[in-house]
Amino acid sequence: MPSHLSADRPAAQPPPRGSVDALISQTRRLKGDVDAVRRDAEGEGTDHPRERWQRALCDLALHQLNDLDEHLAQLRDGPLPTAADPEPAASAPGSLLSRVGSAEWNLLTDEASWSGELYRILGRDPAAPPLTLDELPSLVVDEDRPKLTAMVTDCLVDARPIDGEFRITRRGGDIRTVHMMGEPVLDTDGSTASMWAVLRDVSELRRSQRVVSETRDSLHHRQEAARSEQRLAVELQEAVLPQWRGSLRLPRRGPRTLDLASQHLPASTHTMIGGDWYDALELTDGETLLSVGDLTGQGVGVTSNMTMLLGAVRGMAMAGAQPGQLMAWLNQLLDATVQPALGSAVCCRYRPATRTLVWAQAGHPAPLLFRDGTGRVLNAPDGVLLGATSGAVYGQAEETLEVGDLLLLHTDGLVPGHTGSAAAQLLLGLAPRLDANRTAEDCVRTVVQEFGEGAREDNACVLMAKVTS
């Protein structure tokens, strides 16, 4: 039978053994490095799609490196034995050699020769004669038969190399994926005398690649779902919060006494939107309700609960509840429901007749008062008092304001990286700049320029009220 070479070129010389050994050593070092990365990924101990995708990529890389290692070893040690060899070497189950077989089909004699590994790959009895090229498609799944026929025809008619994959069905219905590479063998007049091929079982490799693709798609879908939920949360929050664009204009029945402005600062795109809110409402007695706060949690669910909370706060204020009583009732209301859970809040009533601010807080930053180029934190009310029959009773404080005073209410995430007194001191440091501003809207703009233009991990709200008369 002709050798597995085209007739118009000489036999290739084997590569130097030392250079192949060097490649094997490099491959095995790389396998150790990839395996270390794989163990680190396993050490995370999470089932997040990103970690699953990373582990799948490492598995695929190790699979390919193992095959490369065995390919190089076979290149160093010599060609595979054929079924006609007197004592074919045994291949370890699962090794590369057990997944690579060779074949040659003689077109002149219609004879075929298969290696022992090819019988194993195709699930054929080694005692049975090898299949001819006409019989080979009987093992291939119906959808892939045209592909195999086209590859073989191109090789025999146009002398094109074969390089493609198809699926076979073995005994018992087991389906495997086979990669076939081959060339025509030409006789002295240039006609195709035979065709030889190497066939490799790539089922596990393709399985690893599918896992990588599926985990990547899962990660992509998860990220898209998170982005969609965030966009929806932002839209809901914008719909729930008062629709202020710049300075708030309350329907006034008398002289304008407060200039109001606000800003909602959403978290950066890689985090979820939370339940921070602000609100202002002109009450029937001529007083003005001011409030800011936040709900615990993140996402669409907590944002939608803001509607209920704002409605409750407004309703109790319209019924005449003072800030301390309002906070107590709100606490009772939320304790009686599963959702929402109040994180913190501050509630104020401004009485224009006496320029008096009455306020109460529940674990929330106290309002800041700016006057004549300086600022201070308002003295907190007496703590939460426990009533005998009505549960928690919140203390409230009063502050007399003057024309030109600026009141700043904010949630705890306004100053990135700082909370509590540290955030308050940074905000108070803006006093000279705020004093130079003419309107509440200008003051909000100053705060946003200082603390709101970069990436944010948390949501924040700021509400400014300037006494005008």
XYZ file of C-alpha atoms in Angstrom:
469
model
C 0.000 0.000 0.000
C 1.388 3.449 -0.781
C 2.904 5.445 2.068
C 0.953 8.347 3.600
C 2.730 10.919 1.422
C 1.929 12.802 -1.724
C 3.986 11.396 -4.571
C 5.463 14.763 -5.542
C 7.347 15.505 -2.280
C 9.988 13.608 -0.287
C 9.442 12.146 3.152
C 9.798 14.655 5.951
C 12.550 14.089 8.473
C 11.558 13.755 12.118
C 12.255 16.836 14.260
C 15.264 16.779 16.615
C 14.346 14.956 19.835
C 15.803 17.668 22.051
C 13.645 20.435 20.583
C 10.472 18.360 21.073
C 11.456 17.599 24.680
C 11.886 21.338 25.277
C 8.386 21.979 23.942
C 7.002 19.229 26.175
C 8.665 20.806 29.215
C 7.242 24.229 28.361
C 3.772 22.740 27.898
C 3.903 20.973 31.259
C 5.023 24.143 33.049
C 2.130 26.001 31.462
C -0.241 23.226 32.571
C 0.947 23.720 36.142
C 0.363 27.474 35.928
C -3.149 27.055 34.520
C -3.954 24.422 37.135
C -2.908 26.883 39.868
C -5.278 29.482 38.410
C -8.019 26.833 38.355
C -7.465 26.030 42.036
C -7.620 29.738 42.898
C -10.953 29.998 41.076
C -12.239 26.982 43.023
C -11.032 28.574 46.257
C -13.519 31.421 45.861
C -16.224 28.959 46.874
C -19.032 30.792 45.041
C -21.421 29.779 42.299
C -21.519 33.164 40.625
C -21.688 32.918 36.789
C -18.379 34.787 36.464
C -16.577 32.225 38.671
C -18.212 29.320 36.787
C -17.115 30.852 33.483
C -13.535 31.286 34.747
C -13.390 27.666 35.943
C -14.781 26.434 32.614
C -12.145 28.396 30.698
C -9.401 26.879 32.863
C -10.820 23.389 32.270
C -10.832 23.986 28.521
C -7.260 25.307 28.558
C -6.088 22.290 30.596
C -7.884 19.938 28.221
C -6.128 21.462 25.231
C -2.753 21.545 26.982
C -3.108 17.862 27.908
C -3.768 17.055 24.269
C -0.810 19.183 23.174
C 1.411 17.366 25.662
C 0.385 13.979 24.264
C 0.668 15.195 20.666
C 4.261 16.262 21.291
C 5.051 12.995 23.067
C 3.739 11.050 20.066
C 5.765 13.271 17.728
C 8.858 12.406 19.769
C 8.146 8.673 20.073
C 7.066 7.879 16.524
C 3.940 7.104 14.448
C 0.875 5.290 15.696
C 0.694 1.538 15.056
C -1.850 0.224 12.559
C -4.195 -2.713 12.912
C -1.900 -4.648 10.584
C 1.096 -4.324 12.919
C 1.976 -7.619 14.595
C 1.848 -6.257 18.166
C 0.047 -2.909 18.277
C 0.801 -0.934 21.453
C -2.027 -0.609 23.948
C -3.307 2.904 24.621
C -4.390 3.931 28.094
C -8.163 4.508 28.268
C -8.924 8.213 27.991
C -5.436 9.130 26.762
C -4.882 11.087 23.597
C -3.600 7.985 21.804
C -6.905 6.250 22.511
C -8.687 9.242 20.902
C -6.582 9.456 17.710
C -6.725 6.899 14.931
C -5.576 6.686 11.336
C -6.929 5.176 8.129
C -6.057 4.775 4.460
C -8.405 3.963 1.592
C -6.885 2.599 -1.625
C -8.983 3.690 -4.587
C -7.328 1.260 -6.982
C -7.939 -1.907 -4.965
C -10.874 -0.655 -2.848
C -8.974 -1.801 0.227
C -9.021 -0.008 3.532
C -6.647 -0.054 6.494
C -7.532 1.236 9.969
C -5.470 1.586 13.121
C -6.664 -0.141 16.253
C -7.508 3.226 17.838
C -9.831 4.099 14.955
C -11.876 0.956 15.611
C -12.179 2.057 19.239
C -13.129 5.652 18.324
C -15.827 4.560 15.884
C -17.107 1.800 18.166
C -16.400 -0.987 15.672
C -15.453 -4.604 16.323
C -11.656 -4.911 15.657
C -12.289 -8.284 14.014
C -14.620 -6.729 11.412
C -13.219 -5.438 8.115
C -12.720 -1.652 7.954
C -15.458 0.298 6.213
C -14.891 1.600 2.714
C -15.366 5.276 1.887
C -18.820 4.426 0.547
C -19.721 2.667 3.809
C -18.246 5.222 6.212
C -21.290 7.593 6.077
C -23.436 4.841 7.610
C -21.869 5.721 10.991
C -22.488 9.459 10.638
C -25.613 11.202 11.968
C -27.982 12.198 9.203
C -27.421 15.961 9.526
C -23.634 15.613 9.107
C -23.526 13.166 6.168
C -23.560 15.896 3.477
C -20.581 17.552 5.191
C -18.531 14.311 5.150
C -19.489 13.587 1.537
C -18.402 17.067 0.465
C -15.041 16.786 2.259
C -14.237 13.401 0.740
C -15.353 14.498 -2.766
C -13.186 17.640 -2.620
C -10.214 15.520 -1.554
C -10.585 12.844 -4.226
C -11.645 15.065 -7.135
C -9.852 18.358 -6.459
C -6.980 17.036 -4.284
C -7.972 19.319 -1.417
C -6.904 18.493 2.148
C -9.608 17.320 4.542
C -10.116 19.281 7.745
C -13.542 19.104 9.330
C -15.775 17.591 11.980
C -18.809 15.364 12.013
C -20.755 13.343 14.546
C -20.983 9.563 14.600
C -23.412 7.209 16.328
C -21.795 4.261 18.066
C -23.404 1.100 19.350
C -25.911 1.829 22.070
C -26.737 5.253 20.646
C -23.627 7.038 22.016
C -22.906 10.087 19.839
C -19.308 11.288 19.511
C -17.734 14.189 17.645
C -14.835 13.310 15.341
C -12.305 15.678 13.766
C -10.917 14.336 10.486
C -7.745 15.552 8.745
C -6.375 13.946 5.605
C -4.821 14.285 2.152
C -4.951 12.510 -1.183
C -2.025 10.263 -2.147
C -1.123 10.756 -5.803
C 0.383 8.229 -8.187
C 3.114 9.001 -10.704
C 0.746 10.520 -13.279
C -0.869 12.849 -10.692
C -4.074 10.873 -10.250
C -5.451 10.167 -6.788
C -4.449 6.644 -5.830
C -5.576 6.642 -2.206
C -6.637 8.850 0.658
C -5.234 8.804 4.163
C -6.646 10.490 7.222
C -6.165 10.955 10.931
C -9.385 10.963 12.965
C -9.557 12.326 16.495
C -12.334 12.025 19.069
C -12.918 15.662 20.150
C -16.148 15.042 22.082
C -14.746 16.101 25.463
C -13.014 19.138 23.968
C -16.248 20.303 22.381
C -18.098 19.628 25.640
C -15.633 21.885 27.483
C -16.088 24.570 24.841
C -19.873 24.348 25.209
C -19.551 24.765 28.972
C -17.438 27.896 28.421
C -19.993 29.242 25.942
C -22.949 28.447 28.218
C -21.349 29.978 31.311
C -20.343 33.042 29.284
C -23.916 33.377 28.022
C -25.224 32.909 31.570
C -22.912 35.648 32.799
C -23.972 37.908 29.924
C -27.671 37.303 30.619
C -27.147 37.923 34.330
C -25.354 41.196 33.612
C -28.053 42.242 31.161
C -30.750 41.372 33.706
C -28.933 43.421 36.354
C -28.636 46.379 33.993
C -32.305 46.082 33.033
C -33.332 45.922 36.689
C -31.187 48.949 37.445
C -32.699 50.942 34.569
C -36.179 49.995 35.769
C -35.280 50.950 39.343
C -34.014 54.347 38.173
C -37.170 54.918 36.137
C -39.361 53.904 39.089
C -37.426 56.118 41.462
C -37.711 59.069 39.093
C -41.437 58.379 38.810
C -41.951 58.099 42.578
C -39.875 61.089 43.667
C -41.384 64.538 43.129
C -40.830 65.614 39.534
C -38.572 68.547 40.274
C -36.353 69.977 37.617
C -34.285 72.576 39.410
C -36.068 74.644 42.021
C -39.340 73.314 43.441
C -42.343 75.613 42.997
C -44.968 74.927 45.620
C -48.467 76.319 45.104
C -48.348 79.321 47.399
C -51.359 81.031 48.874
C -49.261 83.713 50.531
C -45.826 85.302 50.158
C -43.039 82.965 49.141
C -41.103 81.994 52.287
C -38.853 79.109 51.156
C -36.779 78.623 48.015
C -36.464 74.832 47.520
C -34.271 72.699 45.266
C -33.208 69.066 45.281
C -31.172 66.427 43.475
C -31.219 62.647 43.342
C -27.776 61.128 42.672
C -28.056 57.504 41.456
C -25.386 54.908 42.070
C -22.932 54.027 39.306
C -24.036 51.492 36.697
C -22.249 48.533 38.328
C -24.370 48.709 41.480
C -28.064 48.519 42.172
C -30.316 51.461 42.851
C -31.497 51.774 46.460
C -34.442 53.378 48.231
C -33.254 56.926 48.990
C -35.945 59.608 48.819
C -36.635 63.303 49.349
C -39.928 65.124 49.547
C -41.473 68.546 50.159
C -45.150 69.331 50.542
C -47.102 72.506 51.291
C -49.608 71.644 54.022
C -53.133 72.991 54.431
C -52.175 75.126 57.441
C -49.527 76.994 55.415
C -46.613 75.046 56.874
C -44.193 73.072 54.714
C -43.212 69.411 55.132
C -39.574 68.539 54.335
C -38.264 64.959 54.554
C -35.427 62.749 53.371
C -34.609 59.130 54.142
C -33.883 55.695 52.814
C -35.277 52.191 52.791
C -33.117 49.133 53.338
C -32.309 46.955 50.327
C -31.798 47.596 46.650
C -33.462 47.117 43.301
C -36.916 47.401 41.821
C -38.769 46.012 44.847
C -37.476 48.541 47.357
C -37.920 51.391 44.878
C -41.564 50.518 44.310
C -42.159 50.537 48.087
C -41.212 54.216 48.174
C -44.657 55.049 46.808
C -46.313 53.596 49.898
C -43.886 55.269 52.279
C -44.149 58.735 50.719
C -47.924 58.436 50.663
C -47.960 57.496 54.348
C -45.663 60.384 55.333
C -47.693 62.911 53.365
C -51.003 61.610 54.688
C -49.922 61.774 58.326
C -48.450 65.264 57.841
C -51.646 66.510 56.187
C -53.578 65.117 59.172
C -51.552 67.414 61.403
C -48.978 64.998 62.841
C -45.901 66.798 64.147
C -42.463 65.340 63.203
C -41.960 63.327 66.419
C -45.445 61.830 66.286
C -45.147 61.239 62.554
C -41.914 59.255 63.037
C -43.571 57.162 65.770
C -46.598 56.360 63.611
C -44.386 55.604 60.632
C -42.357 53.248 62.793
C -45.526 51.434 63.900
C -46.788 51.228 60.330
C -43.585 49.746 58.953
C -43.168 47.349 61.867
C -46.572 45.891 61.004
C -45.581 45.143 57.374
C -43.003 42.864 55.773
C -41.959 45.561 53.271
C -40.618 48.181 53.186
C -38.032 48.360 55.994
C -37.065 51.867 57.005
C -33.336 52.484 57.112
C -33.392 56.062 58.412
C -35.325 59.289 57.997
C -35.529 62.915 59.053
C -38.823 64.821 59.012
C -39.266 68.620 59.356
C -42.162 71.089 59.487
C -41.408 74.729 58.724
C -43.714 77.351 60.230
C -43.326 80.533 58.172
C -45.206 82.774 60.608
C -42.475 82.357 63.225
C -39.703 80.987 60.949
C -39.583 77.929 63.189
C -38.244 74.577 62.058
C -39.554 71.575 64.003
C -37.824 68.276 63.242
C -37.281 64.685 64.309
C -34.949 61.946 63.116
C -34.700 58.174 63.116
C -31.062 57.145 62.755
C -30.537 59.766 60.069
C -27.998 62.586 59.607
C -29.239 65.783 61.234
C -29.996 68.811 59.028
C -27.183 71.302 58.416
C -27.784 75.036 58.872
C -25.715 77.619 56.980
C -25.781 81.259 58.045
C -23.486 84.183 57.129
C -20.796 82.025 55.540
C -20.571 79.419 58.312
C -22.401 76.180 58.963
C -23.276 73.831 61.804
C -25.118 70.622 62.513
C -28.454 71.213 64.223
C -28.635 69.950 67.786
C -30.310 66.559 67.765
C -33.640 66.080 69.539
C -33.852 64.073 72.709
C -33.542 60.376 71.882
C -36.305 57.895 71.224
C -38.559 57.652 74.257
C -40.560 54.523 75.033
C -44.231 55.259 75.585
C -46.305 53.158 77.942
C -48.984 52.254 75.424
C -48.009 53.546 72.022
C -44.488 52.135 71.632
C -41.620 54.394 70.567
C -42.097 58.139 70.944
C -39.578 60.228 69.005
C -38.262 63.441 70.477
C -38.306 66.566 68.334
C -36.251 69.750 68.267
C -36.992 73.334 67.259
C -34.766 75.870 65.545
C -35.575 79.489 64.776
C -34.355 80.484 61.326
C -33.539 83.850 59.817
C -33.968 85.321 56.358
C -31.064 84.091 54.210
C -30.542 80.893 56.191
C -29.901 77.769 54.160
C -31.061 74.360 55.371
C -29.438 71.212 53.913
C -31.061 67.776 54.315
C -29.300 64.756 52.836
C -29.061 60.979 52.920
C -25.968 59.245 54.226
C -24.410 58.467 50.824
C -24.074 62.044 49.624
C -20.311 62.316 50.276
C -18.637 59.249 48.667
C -16.475 57.347 51.107
C -17.644 59.320 54.163
C -20.581 58.989 56.532
C -21.803 60.555 59.750
C -19.763 63.392 61.221
C -16.992 63.036 58.609
C -19.472 63.677 55.796
C -21.041 66.549 57.753
C -17.684 68.279 58.182
C -16.954 68.085 54.463
C -20.369 69.534 53.675
C -19.929 72.304 56.251
C -16.666 73.172 54.537
C -18.715 74.408 51.580
C -20.214 77.207 53.691
C -18.314 80.113 52.025
C -19.244 78.897 48.552
C -22.878 78.313 49.480
C -23.078 81.778 51.036
C -22.100 83.258 47.674
C -24.962 81.451 45.899
C -28.162 83.362 45.276
C -30.694 80.539 45.056
C -31.271 77.078 46.499
C -30.777 75.646 43.020
C -27.332 77.245 42.859
C -26.518 75.693 46.235
C -27.556 72.223 45.057
C -25.401 72.677 41.988
C -22.410 73.521 44.179
C -22.866 70.379 46.277
C -23.270 68.180 43.198
C -20.187 69.652 41.557
C -18.172 68.909 44.692
C -19.451 65.446 45.581
C -21.719 64.144 42.850
C -19.911 64.133 39.504
C -17.744 61.014 39.954
C -18.629 57.322 40.152
C -20.776 56.474 43.162
C -21.261 53.203 45.022
C -24.387 54.459 46.797
C -27.463 56.491 46.000
C -27.925 59.865 47.587
C -30.473 62.642 47.857
C -29.964 66.266 48.827
C -32.679 68.819 49.598
C -31.958 72.555 50.031
C -34.340 75.085 51.610
C -33.446 78.794 51.669
C -35.454 81.186 53.838
C -36.557 84.084 51.623
C -38.878 86.091 53.885
